[in-house]
Coordinates of N, CA, C and O in Angstrom, one line a residue:
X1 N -18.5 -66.1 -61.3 CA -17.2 -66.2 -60.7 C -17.3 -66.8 -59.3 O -18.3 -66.4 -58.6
X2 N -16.5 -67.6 -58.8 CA -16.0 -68.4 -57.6 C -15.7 -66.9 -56.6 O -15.3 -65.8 -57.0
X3 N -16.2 -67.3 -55.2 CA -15.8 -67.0 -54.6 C -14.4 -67.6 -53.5 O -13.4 -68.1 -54.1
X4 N -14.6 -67.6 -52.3 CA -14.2 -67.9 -51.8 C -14.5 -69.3 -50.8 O -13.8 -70.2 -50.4
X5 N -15.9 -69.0 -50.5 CA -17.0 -69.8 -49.9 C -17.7 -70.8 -50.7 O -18.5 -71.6 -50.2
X6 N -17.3 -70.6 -52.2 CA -18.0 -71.1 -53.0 C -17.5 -72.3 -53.6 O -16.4 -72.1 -54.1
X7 N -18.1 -73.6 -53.9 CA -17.5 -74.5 -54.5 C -16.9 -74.3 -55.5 O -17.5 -73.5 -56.2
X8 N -15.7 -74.6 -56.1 CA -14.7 -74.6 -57.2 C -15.5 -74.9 -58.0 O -16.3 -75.8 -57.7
X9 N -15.5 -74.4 -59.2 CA -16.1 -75.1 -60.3 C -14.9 -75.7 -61.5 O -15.2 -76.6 -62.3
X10 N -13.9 -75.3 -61.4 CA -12.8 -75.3 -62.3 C -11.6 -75.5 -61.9 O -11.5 -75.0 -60.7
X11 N -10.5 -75.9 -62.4 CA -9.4 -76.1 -62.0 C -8.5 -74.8 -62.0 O -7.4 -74.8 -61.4
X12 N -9.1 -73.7 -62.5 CA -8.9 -72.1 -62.6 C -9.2 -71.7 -61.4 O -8.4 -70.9 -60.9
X13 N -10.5 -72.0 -60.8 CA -11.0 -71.5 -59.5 C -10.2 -72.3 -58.7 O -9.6 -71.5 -58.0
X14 N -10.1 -72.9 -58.5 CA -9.0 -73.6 -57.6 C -7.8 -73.5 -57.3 O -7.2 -73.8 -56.2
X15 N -7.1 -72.8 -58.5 CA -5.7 -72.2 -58.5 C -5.8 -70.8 -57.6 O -5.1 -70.3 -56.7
X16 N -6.8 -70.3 -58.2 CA -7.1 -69.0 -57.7 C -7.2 -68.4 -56.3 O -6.7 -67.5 -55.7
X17 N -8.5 -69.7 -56.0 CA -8.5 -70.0 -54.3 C -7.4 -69.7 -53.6 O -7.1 -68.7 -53.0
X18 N -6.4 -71.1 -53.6 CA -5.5 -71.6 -53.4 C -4.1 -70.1 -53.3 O -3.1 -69.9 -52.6
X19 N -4.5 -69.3 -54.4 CA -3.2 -68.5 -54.7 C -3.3 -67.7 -53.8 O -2.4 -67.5 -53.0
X20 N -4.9 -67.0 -53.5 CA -5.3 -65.9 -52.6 C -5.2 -66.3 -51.0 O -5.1 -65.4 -50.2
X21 N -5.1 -67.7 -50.7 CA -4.9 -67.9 -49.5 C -3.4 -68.1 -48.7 O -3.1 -68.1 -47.5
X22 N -2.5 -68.3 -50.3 CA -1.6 -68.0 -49.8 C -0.6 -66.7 -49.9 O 0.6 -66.7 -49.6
X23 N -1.4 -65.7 -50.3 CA -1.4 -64.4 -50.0 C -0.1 -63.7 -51.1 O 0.7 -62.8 -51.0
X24 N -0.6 -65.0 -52.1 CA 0.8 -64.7 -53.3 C -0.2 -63.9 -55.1 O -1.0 -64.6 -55.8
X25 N 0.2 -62.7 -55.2 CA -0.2 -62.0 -56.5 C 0.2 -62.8 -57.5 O 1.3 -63.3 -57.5
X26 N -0.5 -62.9 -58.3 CA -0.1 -63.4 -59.9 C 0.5 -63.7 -60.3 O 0.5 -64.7 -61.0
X27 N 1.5 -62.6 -60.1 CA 3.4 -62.2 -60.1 C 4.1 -63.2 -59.8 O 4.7 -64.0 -60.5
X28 N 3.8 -63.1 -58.4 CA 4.3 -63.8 -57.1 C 4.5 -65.2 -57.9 O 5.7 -65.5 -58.2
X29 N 3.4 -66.1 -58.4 CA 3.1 -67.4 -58.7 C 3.8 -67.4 -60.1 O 4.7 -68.2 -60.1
X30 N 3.5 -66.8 -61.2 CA 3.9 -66.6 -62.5 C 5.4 -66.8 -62.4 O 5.9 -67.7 -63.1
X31 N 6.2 -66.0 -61.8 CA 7.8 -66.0 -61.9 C 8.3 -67.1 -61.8 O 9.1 -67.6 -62.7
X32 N 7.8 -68.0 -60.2 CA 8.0 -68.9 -59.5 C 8.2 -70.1 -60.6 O 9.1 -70.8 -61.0
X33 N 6.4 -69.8 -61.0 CA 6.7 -71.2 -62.0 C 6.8 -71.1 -63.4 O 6.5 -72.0 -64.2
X34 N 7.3 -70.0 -63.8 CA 8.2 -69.3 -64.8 C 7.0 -69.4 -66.2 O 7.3 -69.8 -67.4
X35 N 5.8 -68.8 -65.7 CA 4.9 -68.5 -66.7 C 4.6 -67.0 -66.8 O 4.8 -66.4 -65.8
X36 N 4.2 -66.4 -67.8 CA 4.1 -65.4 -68.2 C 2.6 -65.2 -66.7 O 2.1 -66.0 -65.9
X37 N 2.5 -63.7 -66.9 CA 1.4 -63.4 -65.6 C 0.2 -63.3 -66.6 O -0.8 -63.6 -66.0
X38 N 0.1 -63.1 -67.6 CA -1.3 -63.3 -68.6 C -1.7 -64.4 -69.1 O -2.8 -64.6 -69.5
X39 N -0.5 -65.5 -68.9 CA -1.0 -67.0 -69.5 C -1.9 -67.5 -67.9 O -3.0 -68.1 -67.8
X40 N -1.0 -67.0 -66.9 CA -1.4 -67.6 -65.6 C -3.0 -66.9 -65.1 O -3.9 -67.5 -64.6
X41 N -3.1 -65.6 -65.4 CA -4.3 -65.4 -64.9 C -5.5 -66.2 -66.1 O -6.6 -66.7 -65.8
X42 N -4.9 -66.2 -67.3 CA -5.9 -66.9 -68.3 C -6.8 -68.4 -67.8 O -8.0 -68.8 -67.9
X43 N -5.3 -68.9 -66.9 CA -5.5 -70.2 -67.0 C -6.5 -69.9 -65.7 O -7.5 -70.6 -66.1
X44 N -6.7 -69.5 -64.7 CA -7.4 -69.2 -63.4 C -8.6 -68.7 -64.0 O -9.5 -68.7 -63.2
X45 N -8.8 -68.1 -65.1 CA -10.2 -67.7 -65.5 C -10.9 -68.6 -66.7 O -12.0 -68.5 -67.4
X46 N -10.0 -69.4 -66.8 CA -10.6 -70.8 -68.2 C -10.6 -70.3 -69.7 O -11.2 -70.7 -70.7
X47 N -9.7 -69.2 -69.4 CA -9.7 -68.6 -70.8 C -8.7 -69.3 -71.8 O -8.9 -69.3 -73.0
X48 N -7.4 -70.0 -71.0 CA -6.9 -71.2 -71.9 C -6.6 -72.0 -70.6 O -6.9 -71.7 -69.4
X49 N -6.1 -73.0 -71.2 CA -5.5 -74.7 -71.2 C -4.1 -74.8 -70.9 O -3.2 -74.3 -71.7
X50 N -3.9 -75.4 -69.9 CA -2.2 -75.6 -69.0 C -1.8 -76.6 -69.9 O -2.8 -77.2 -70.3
X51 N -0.5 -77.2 -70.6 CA 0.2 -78.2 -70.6 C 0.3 -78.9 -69.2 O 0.2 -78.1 -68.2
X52 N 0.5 -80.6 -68.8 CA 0.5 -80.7 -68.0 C 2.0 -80.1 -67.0 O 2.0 -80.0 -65.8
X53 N 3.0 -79.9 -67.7 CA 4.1 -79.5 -66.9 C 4.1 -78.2 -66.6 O 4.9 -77.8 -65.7
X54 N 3.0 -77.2 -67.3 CA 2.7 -76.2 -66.8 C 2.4 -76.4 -65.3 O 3.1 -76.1 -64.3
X55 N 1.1 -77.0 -65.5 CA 0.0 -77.2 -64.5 C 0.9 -78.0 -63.1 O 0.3 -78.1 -62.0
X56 N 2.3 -78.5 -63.3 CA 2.9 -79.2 -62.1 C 3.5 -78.2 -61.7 O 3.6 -78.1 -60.5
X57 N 4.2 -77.1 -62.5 CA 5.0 -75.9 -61.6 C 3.9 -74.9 -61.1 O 4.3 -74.3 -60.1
X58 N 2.9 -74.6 -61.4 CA 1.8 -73.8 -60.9 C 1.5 -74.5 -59.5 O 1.5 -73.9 -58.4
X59 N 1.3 -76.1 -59.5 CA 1.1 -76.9 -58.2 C 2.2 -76.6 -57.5 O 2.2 -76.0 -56.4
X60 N 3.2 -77.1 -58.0 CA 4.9 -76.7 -56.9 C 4.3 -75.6 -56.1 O 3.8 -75.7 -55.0
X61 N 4.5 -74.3 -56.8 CA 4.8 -73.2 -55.9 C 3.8 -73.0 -55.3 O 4.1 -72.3 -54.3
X62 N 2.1 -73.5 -55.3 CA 1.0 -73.5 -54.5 C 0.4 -74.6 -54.0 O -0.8 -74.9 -54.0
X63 N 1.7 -75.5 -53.5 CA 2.2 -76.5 -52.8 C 0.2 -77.8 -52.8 O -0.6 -78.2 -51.9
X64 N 0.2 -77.9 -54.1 CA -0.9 -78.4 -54.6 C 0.0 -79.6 -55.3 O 1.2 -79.6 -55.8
X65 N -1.2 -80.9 -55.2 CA -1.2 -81.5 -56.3 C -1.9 -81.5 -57.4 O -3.1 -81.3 -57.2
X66 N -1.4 -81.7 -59.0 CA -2.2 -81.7 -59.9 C -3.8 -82.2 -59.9 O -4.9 -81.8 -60.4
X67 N -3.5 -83.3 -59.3 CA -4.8 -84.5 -58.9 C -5.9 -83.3 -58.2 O -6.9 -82.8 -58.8
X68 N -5.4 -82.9 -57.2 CA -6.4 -82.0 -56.4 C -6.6 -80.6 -57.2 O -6.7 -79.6 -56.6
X69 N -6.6 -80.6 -58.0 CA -7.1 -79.5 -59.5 C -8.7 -79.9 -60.0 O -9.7 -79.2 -60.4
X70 N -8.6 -81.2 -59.9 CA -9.5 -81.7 -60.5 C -10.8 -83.0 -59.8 O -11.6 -83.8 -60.3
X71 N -10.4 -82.6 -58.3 CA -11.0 -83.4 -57.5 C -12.0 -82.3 -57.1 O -12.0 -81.1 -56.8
X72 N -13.7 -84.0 -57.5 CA -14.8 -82.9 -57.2 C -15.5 -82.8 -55.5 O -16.1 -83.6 -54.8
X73 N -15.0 -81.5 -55.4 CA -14.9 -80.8 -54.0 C -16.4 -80.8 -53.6 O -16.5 -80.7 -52.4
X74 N -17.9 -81.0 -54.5 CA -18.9 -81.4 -54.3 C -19.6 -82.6 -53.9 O -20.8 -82.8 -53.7
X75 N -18.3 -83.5 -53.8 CA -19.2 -85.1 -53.2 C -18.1 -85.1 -52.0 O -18.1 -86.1 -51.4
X76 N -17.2 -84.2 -51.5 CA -16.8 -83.9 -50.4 C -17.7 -84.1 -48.9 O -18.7 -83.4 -48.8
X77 N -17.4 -85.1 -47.9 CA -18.5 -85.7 -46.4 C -18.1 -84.1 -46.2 O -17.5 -83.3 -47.0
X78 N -18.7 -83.9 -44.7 CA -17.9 -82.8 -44.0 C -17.7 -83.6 -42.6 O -17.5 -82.9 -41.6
X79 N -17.7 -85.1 -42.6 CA -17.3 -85.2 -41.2 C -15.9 -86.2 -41.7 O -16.5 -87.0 -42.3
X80 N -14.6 -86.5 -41.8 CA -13.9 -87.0 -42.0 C -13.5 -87.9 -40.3 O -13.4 -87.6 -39.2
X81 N -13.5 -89.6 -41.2 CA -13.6 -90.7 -40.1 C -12.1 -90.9 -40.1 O -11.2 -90.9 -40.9
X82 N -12.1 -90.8 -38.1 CA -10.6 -90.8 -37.7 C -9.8 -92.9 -38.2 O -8.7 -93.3 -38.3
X83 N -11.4 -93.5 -38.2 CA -10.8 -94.9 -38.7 C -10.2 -94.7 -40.0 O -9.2 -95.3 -40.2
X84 N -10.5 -94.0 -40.8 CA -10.5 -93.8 -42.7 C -9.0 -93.4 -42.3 O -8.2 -94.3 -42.6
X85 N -8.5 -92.4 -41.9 CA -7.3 -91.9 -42.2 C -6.2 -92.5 -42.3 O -6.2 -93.6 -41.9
X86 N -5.1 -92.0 -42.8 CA -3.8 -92.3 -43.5 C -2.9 -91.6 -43.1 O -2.6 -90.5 -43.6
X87 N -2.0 -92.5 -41.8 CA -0.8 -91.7 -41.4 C 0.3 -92.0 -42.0 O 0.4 -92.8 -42.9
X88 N 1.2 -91.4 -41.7 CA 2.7 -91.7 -42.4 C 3.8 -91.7 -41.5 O 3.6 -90.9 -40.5
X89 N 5.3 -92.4 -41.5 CA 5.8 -91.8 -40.5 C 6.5 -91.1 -40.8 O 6.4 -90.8 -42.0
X90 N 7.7 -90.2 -40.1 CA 8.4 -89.3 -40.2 C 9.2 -89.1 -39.0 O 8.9 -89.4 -37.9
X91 N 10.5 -88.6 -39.7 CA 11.4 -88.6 -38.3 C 12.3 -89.4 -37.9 O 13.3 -89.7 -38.6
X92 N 12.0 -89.9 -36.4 CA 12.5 -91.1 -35.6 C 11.5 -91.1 -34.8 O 11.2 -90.2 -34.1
X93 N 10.7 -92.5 -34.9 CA 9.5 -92.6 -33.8 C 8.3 -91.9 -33.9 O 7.5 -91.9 -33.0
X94 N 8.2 -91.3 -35.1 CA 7.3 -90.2 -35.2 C 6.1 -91.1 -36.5 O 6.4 -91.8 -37.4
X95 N 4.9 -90.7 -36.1 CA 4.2 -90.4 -37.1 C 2.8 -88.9 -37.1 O 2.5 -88.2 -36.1
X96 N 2.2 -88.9 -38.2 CA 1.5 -87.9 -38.4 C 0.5 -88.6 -39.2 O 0.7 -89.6 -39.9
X97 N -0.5 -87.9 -39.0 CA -2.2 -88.2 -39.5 C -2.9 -86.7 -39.9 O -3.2 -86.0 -39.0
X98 N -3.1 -86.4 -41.0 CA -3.4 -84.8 -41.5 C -5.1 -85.3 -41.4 O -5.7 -86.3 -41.8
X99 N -5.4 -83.9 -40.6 CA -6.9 -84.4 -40.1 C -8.2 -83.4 -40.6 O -9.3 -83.1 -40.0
X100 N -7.6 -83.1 -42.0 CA -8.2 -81.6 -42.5 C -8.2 -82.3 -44.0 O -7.3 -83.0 -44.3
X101 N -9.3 -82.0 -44.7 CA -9.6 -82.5 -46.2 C -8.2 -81.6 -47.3 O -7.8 -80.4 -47.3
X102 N -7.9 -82.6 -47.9 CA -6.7 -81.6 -48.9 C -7.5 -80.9 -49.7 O -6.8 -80.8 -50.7
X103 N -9.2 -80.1 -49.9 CA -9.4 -79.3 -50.3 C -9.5 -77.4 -49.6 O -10.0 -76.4 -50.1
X104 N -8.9 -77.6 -48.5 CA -8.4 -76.9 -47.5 C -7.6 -75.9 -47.7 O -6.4 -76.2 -47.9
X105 N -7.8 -74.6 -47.7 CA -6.8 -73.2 -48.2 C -6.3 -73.0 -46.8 O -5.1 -72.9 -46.7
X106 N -6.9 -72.8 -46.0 CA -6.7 -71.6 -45.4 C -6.2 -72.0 -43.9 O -5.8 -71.1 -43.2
X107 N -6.5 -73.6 -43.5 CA -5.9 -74.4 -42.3 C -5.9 -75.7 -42.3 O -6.8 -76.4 -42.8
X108 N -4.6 -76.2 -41.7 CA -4.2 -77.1 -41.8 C -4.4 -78.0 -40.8 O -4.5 -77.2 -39.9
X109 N -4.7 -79.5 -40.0 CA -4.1 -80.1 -38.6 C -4.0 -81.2 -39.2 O -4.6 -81.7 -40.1
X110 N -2.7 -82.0 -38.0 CA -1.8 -82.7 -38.2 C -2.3 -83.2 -36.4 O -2.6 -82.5 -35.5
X111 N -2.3 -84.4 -36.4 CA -2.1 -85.2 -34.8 C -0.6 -86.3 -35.6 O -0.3 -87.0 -36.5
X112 N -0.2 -85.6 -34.4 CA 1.6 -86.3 -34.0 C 1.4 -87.2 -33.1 O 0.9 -86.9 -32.0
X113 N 2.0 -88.5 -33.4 CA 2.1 -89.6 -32.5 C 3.8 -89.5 -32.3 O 4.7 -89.4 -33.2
X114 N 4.1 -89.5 -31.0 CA 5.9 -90.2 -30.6 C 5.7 -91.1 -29.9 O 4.8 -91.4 -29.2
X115 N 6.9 -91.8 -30.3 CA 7.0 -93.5 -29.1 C 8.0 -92.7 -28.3 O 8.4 -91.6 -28.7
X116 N 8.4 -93.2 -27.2 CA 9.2 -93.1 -25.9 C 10.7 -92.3 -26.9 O 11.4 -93.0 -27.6
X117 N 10.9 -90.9 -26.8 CA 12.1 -90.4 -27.4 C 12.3 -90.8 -29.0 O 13.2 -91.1 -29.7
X118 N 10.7 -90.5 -29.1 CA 11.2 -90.1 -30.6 C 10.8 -88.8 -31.0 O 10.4 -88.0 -30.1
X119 N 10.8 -88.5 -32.0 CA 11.4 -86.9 -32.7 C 10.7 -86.7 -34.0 O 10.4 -87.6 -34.7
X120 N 10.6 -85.5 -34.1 CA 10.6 -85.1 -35.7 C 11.9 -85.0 -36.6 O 11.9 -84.2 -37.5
X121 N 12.9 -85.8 -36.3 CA 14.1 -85.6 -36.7 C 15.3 -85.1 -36.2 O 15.1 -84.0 -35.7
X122 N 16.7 -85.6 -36.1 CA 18.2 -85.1 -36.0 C 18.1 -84.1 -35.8 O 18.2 -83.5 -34.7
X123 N 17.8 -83.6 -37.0 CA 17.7 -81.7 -37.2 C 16.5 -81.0 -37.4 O 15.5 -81.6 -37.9
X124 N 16.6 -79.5 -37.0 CA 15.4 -79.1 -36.9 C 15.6 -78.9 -38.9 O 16.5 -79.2 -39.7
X125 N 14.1 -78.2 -39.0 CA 13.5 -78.5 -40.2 C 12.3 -77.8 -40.2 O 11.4 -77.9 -39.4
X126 N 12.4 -76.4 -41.8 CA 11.6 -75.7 -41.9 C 10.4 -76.0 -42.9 O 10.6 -77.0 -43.5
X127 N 9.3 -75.4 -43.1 CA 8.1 -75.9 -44.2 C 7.5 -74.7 -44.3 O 6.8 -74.1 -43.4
X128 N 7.8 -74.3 -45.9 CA 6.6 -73.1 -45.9 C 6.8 -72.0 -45.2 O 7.9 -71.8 -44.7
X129 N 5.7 -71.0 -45.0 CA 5.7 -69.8 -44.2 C 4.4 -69.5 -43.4 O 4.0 -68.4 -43.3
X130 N 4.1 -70.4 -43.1 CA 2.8 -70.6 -42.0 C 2.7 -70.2 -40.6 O 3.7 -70.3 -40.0
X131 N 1.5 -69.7 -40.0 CA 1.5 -69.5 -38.7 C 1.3 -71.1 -37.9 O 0.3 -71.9 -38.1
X132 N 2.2 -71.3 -37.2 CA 1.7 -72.4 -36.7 C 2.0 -72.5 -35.2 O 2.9 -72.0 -34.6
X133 N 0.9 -73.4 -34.6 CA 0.9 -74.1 -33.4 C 0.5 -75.1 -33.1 O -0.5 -75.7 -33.5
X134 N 1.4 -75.3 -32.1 CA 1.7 -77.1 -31.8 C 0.9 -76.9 -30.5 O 0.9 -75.7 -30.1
X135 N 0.3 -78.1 -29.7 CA -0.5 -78.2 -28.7 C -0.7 -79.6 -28.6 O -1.2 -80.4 -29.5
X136 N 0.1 -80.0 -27.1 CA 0.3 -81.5 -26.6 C -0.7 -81.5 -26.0 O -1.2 -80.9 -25.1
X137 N -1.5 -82.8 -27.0 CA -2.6 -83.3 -26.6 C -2.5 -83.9 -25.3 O -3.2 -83.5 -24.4
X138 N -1.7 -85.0 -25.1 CA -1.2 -86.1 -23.8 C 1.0 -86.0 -24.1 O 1.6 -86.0 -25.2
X139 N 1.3 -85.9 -23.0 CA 2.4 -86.3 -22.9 C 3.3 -85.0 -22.5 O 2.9 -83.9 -22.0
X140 N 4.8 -85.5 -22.8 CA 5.3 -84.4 -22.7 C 6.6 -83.9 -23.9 O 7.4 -84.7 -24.4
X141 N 6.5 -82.7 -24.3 CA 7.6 -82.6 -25.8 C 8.6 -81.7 -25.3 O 8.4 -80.9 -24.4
X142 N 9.9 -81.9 -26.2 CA 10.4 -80.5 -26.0 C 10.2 -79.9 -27.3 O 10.4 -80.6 -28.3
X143 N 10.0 -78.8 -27.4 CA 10.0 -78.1 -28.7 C 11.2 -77.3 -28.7 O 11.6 -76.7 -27.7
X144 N 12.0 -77.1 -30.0 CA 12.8 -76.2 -30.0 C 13.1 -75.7 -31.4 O 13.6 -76.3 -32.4
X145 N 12.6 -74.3 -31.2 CA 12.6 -73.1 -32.2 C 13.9 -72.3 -32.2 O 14.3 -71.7 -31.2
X146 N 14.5 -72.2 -33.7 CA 15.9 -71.7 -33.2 C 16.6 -71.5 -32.2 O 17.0 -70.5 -31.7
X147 N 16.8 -72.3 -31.9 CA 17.7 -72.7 -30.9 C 17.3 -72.9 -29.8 O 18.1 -73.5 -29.1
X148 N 16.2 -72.5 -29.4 CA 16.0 -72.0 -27.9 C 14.5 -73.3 -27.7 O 13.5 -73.6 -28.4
X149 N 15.1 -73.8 -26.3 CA 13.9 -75.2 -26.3 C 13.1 -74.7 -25.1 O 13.5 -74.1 -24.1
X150 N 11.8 -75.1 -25.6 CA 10.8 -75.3 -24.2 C 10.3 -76.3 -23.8 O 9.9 -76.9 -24.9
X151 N 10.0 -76.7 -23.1 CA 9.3 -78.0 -22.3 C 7.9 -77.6 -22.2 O 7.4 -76.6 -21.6
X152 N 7.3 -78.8 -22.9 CA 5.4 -78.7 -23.0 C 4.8 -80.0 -22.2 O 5.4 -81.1 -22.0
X153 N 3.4 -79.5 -21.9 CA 3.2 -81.1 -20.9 C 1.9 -80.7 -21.6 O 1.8 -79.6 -22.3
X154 N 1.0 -81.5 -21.3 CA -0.1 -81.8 -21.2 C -1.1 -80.6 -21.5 O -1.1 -79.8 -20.5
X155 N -1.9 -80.0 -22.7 CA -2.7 -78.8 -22.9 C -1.7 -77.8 -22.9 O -2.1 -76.6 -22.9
X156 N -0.3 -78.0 -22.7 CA 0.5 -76.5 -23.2 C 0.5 -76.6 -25.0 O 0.7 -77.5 -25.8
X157 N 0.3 -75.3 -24.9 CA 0.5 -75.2 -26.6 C 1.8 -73.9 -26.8 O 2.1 -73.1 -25.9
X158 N 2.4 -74.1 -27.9 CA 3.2 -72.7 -28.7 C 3.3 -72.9 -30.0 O 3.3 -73.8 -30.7
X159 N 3.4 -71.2 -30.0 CA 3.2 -70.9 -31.7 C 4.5 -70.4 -32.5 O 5.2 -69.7 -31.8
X160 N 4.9 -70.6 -33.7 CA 5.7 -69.9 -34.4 C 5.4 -70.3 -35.7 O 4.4 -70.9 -36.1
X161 N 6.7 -69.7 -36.5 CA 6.8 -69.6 -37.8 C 6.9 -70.8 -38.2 O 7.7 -71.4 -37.6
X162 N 6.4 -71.4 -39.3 CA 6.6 -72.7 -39.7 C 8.0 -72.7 -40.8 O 8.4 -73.7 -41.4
X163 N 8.7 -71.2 -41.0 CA 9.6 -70.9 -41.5 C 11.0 -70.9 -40.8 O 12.1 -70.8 -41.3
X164 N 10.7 -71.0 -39.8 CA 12.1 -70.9 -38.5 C 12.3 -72.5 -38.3 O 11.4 -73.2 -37.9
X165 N 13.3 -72.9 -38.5 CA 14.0 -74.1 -37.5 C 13.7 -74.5 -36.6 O 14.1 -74.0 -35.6
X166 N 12.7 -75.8 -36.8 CA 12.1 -76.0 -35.5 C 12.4 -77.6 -35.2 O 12.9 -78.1 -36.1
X167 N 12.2 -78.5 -34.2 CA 12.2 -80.2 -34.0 C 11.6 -80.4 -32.6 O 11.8 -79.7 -31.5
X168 N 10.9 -81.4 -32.8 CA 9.9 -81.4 -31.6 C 10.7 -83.4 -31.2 O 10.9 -84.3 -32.1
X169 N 11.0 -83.5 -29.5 CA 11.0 -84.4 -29.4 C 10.3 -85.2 -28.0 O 10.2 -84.7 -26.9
X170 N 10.1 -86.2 -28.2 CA 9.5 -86.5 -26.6 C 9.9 -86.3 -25.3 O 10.9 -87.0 -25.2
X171 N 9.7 -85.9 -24.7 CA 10.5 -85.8 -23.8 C 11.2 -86.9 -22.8 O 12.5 -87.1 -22.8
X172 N 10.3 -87.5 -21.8 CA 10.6 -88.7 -21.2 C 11.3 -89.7 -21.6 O 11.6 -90.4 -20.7
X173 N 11.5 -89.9 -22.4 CA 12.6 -91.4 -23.3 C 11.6 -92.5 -22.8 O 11.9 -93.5 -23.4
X174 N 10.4 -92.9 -22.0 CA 9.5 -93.7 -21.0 C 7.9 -93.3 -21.9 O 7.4 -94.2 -22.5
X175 N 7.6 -92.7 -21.9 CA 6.4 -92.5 -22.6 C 5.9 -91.9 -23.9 O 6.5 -91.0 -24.5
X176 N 4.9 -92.3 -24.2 CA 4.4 -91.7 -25.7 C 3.5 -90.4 -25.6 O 2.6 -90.3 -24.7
X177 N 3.7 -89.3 -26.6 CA 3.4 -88.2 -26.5 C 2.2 -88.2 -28.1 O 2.3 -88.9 -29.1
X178 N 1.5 -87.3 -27.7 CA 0.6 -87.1 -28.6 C 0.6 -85.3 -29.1 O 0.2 -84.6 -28.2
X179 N 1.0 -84.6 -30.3 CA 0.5 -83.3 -30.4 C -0.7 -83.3 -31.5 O -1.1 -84.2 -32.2
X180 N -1.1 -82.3 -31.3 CA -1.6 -81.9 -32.5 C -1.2 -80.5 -33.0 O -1.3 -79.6 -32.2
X181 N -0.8 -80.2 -34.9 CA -0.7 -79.2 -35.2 C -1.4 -78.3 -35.9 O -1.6 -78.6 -37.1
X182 N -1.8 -77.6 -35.7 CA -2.5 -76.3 -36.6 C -1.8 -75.4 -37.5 O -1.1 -74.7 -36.7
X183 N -1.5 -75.1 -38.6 CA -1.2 -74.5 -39.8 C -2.4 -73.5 -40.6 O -3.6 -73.6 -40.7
X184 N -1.7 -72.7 -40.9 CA -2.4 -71.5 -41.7 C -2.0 -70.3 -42.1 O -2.1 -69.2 -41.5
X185 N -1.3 -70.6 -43.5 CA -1.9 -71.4 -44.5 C -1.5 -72.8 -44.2 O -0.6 -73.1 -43.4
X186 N -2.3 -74.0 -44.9 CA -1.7 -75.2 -44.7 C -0.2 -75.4 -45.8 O -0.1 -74.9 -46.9
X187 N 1.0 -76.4 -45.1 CA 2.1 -76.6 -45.6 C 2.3 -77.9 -46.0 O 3.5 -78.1 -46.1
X188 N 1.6 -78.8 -46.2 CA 1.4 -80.2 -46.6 C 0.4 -80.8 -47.0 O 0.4 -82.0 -47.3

């Protein structure tokens, strides 16, 4: 049996992983993705075989992709090259670079790029149920968590729920800001 520390051997152990880090019982996962709780623990112990559309609502609700079920976590580097990465953008002005391997349960980081007044979006906007904190690498942001905004500069960091209504935007409308986020559990 897999631990925790232990390389996945199976797409069973990986669900498993994955379920326990996000601190969801059997139940929890089973209902969600509307499988019986005996087919679902079967399938986490290799005792049967998912249909693939099983295997996509089991991923939904443990915010996995299929693909990463079956990705071997043993030819895994452990130093990931900041050239290699793949940002995306998001927002207005915004992009993000996830700087943590997607075989990752238990923490997440994100470096946030803004151009001069740009944002994580219009509106604030929740993900998941994660502890998270944001920490301005260079620049300056406003953060604002339900409602209520703070002004961050340079090595200020704050923490909240990654479930509360949040939007981060540059502050200066003149300069570009840098964050980086930490998550845990990871939400993306």
């Amino acid at each position: 049996m897999s631990t925790d520390t232990d390389i996945d051997r199976t797409p069973g152990d990986r669900l498993r992983r994955r379920r326990r880090a996000l601190q969801l019982t059997l139940s929890d996962v089973a209902v969600r993705a509307e499988v019986t709780e005996g087919h679902l623990s079967a399938i986490e112990r290799g005792r049967s075989n998912a249909s693939v559309l099983t295997l996509q609502r089991i991923c939904a609700v443990l915010r996995l992709k299929v693909g990463d079920l079956f990705a071997q976590t043993e030819s895994v580097q452990p130093v990931l090259r900041f050239r290699d990465a793949r940002g995306m953008a998001f927002g207005e002005g915004a992009s993000k670079i996830k700087l943590t391997p997607a075989h990752f349960d238990h923490l997440e980081l994100l470096l946030g790029h803004f151009a001069p007044g740009g944002s994580t979006g219009v509106d604030p906007y929740t993900h998941g149920d994660s502890e998270e904190v944001l920490f301005v690498v260079d620049g300056e942001v406003e953060v604002t968590i339900d409602g209520d905004t703070q002004t961050l500069s340079t090595f200020d960091s704050i923490h909240y729920s990654s479930s509360r209504p949040h939007r981060v935007v540059e502050r200066t409308g003149t300069a570009e800001a840098r964050v980086l986020w930490a998550m845990a559990p990871p939400t993306y």
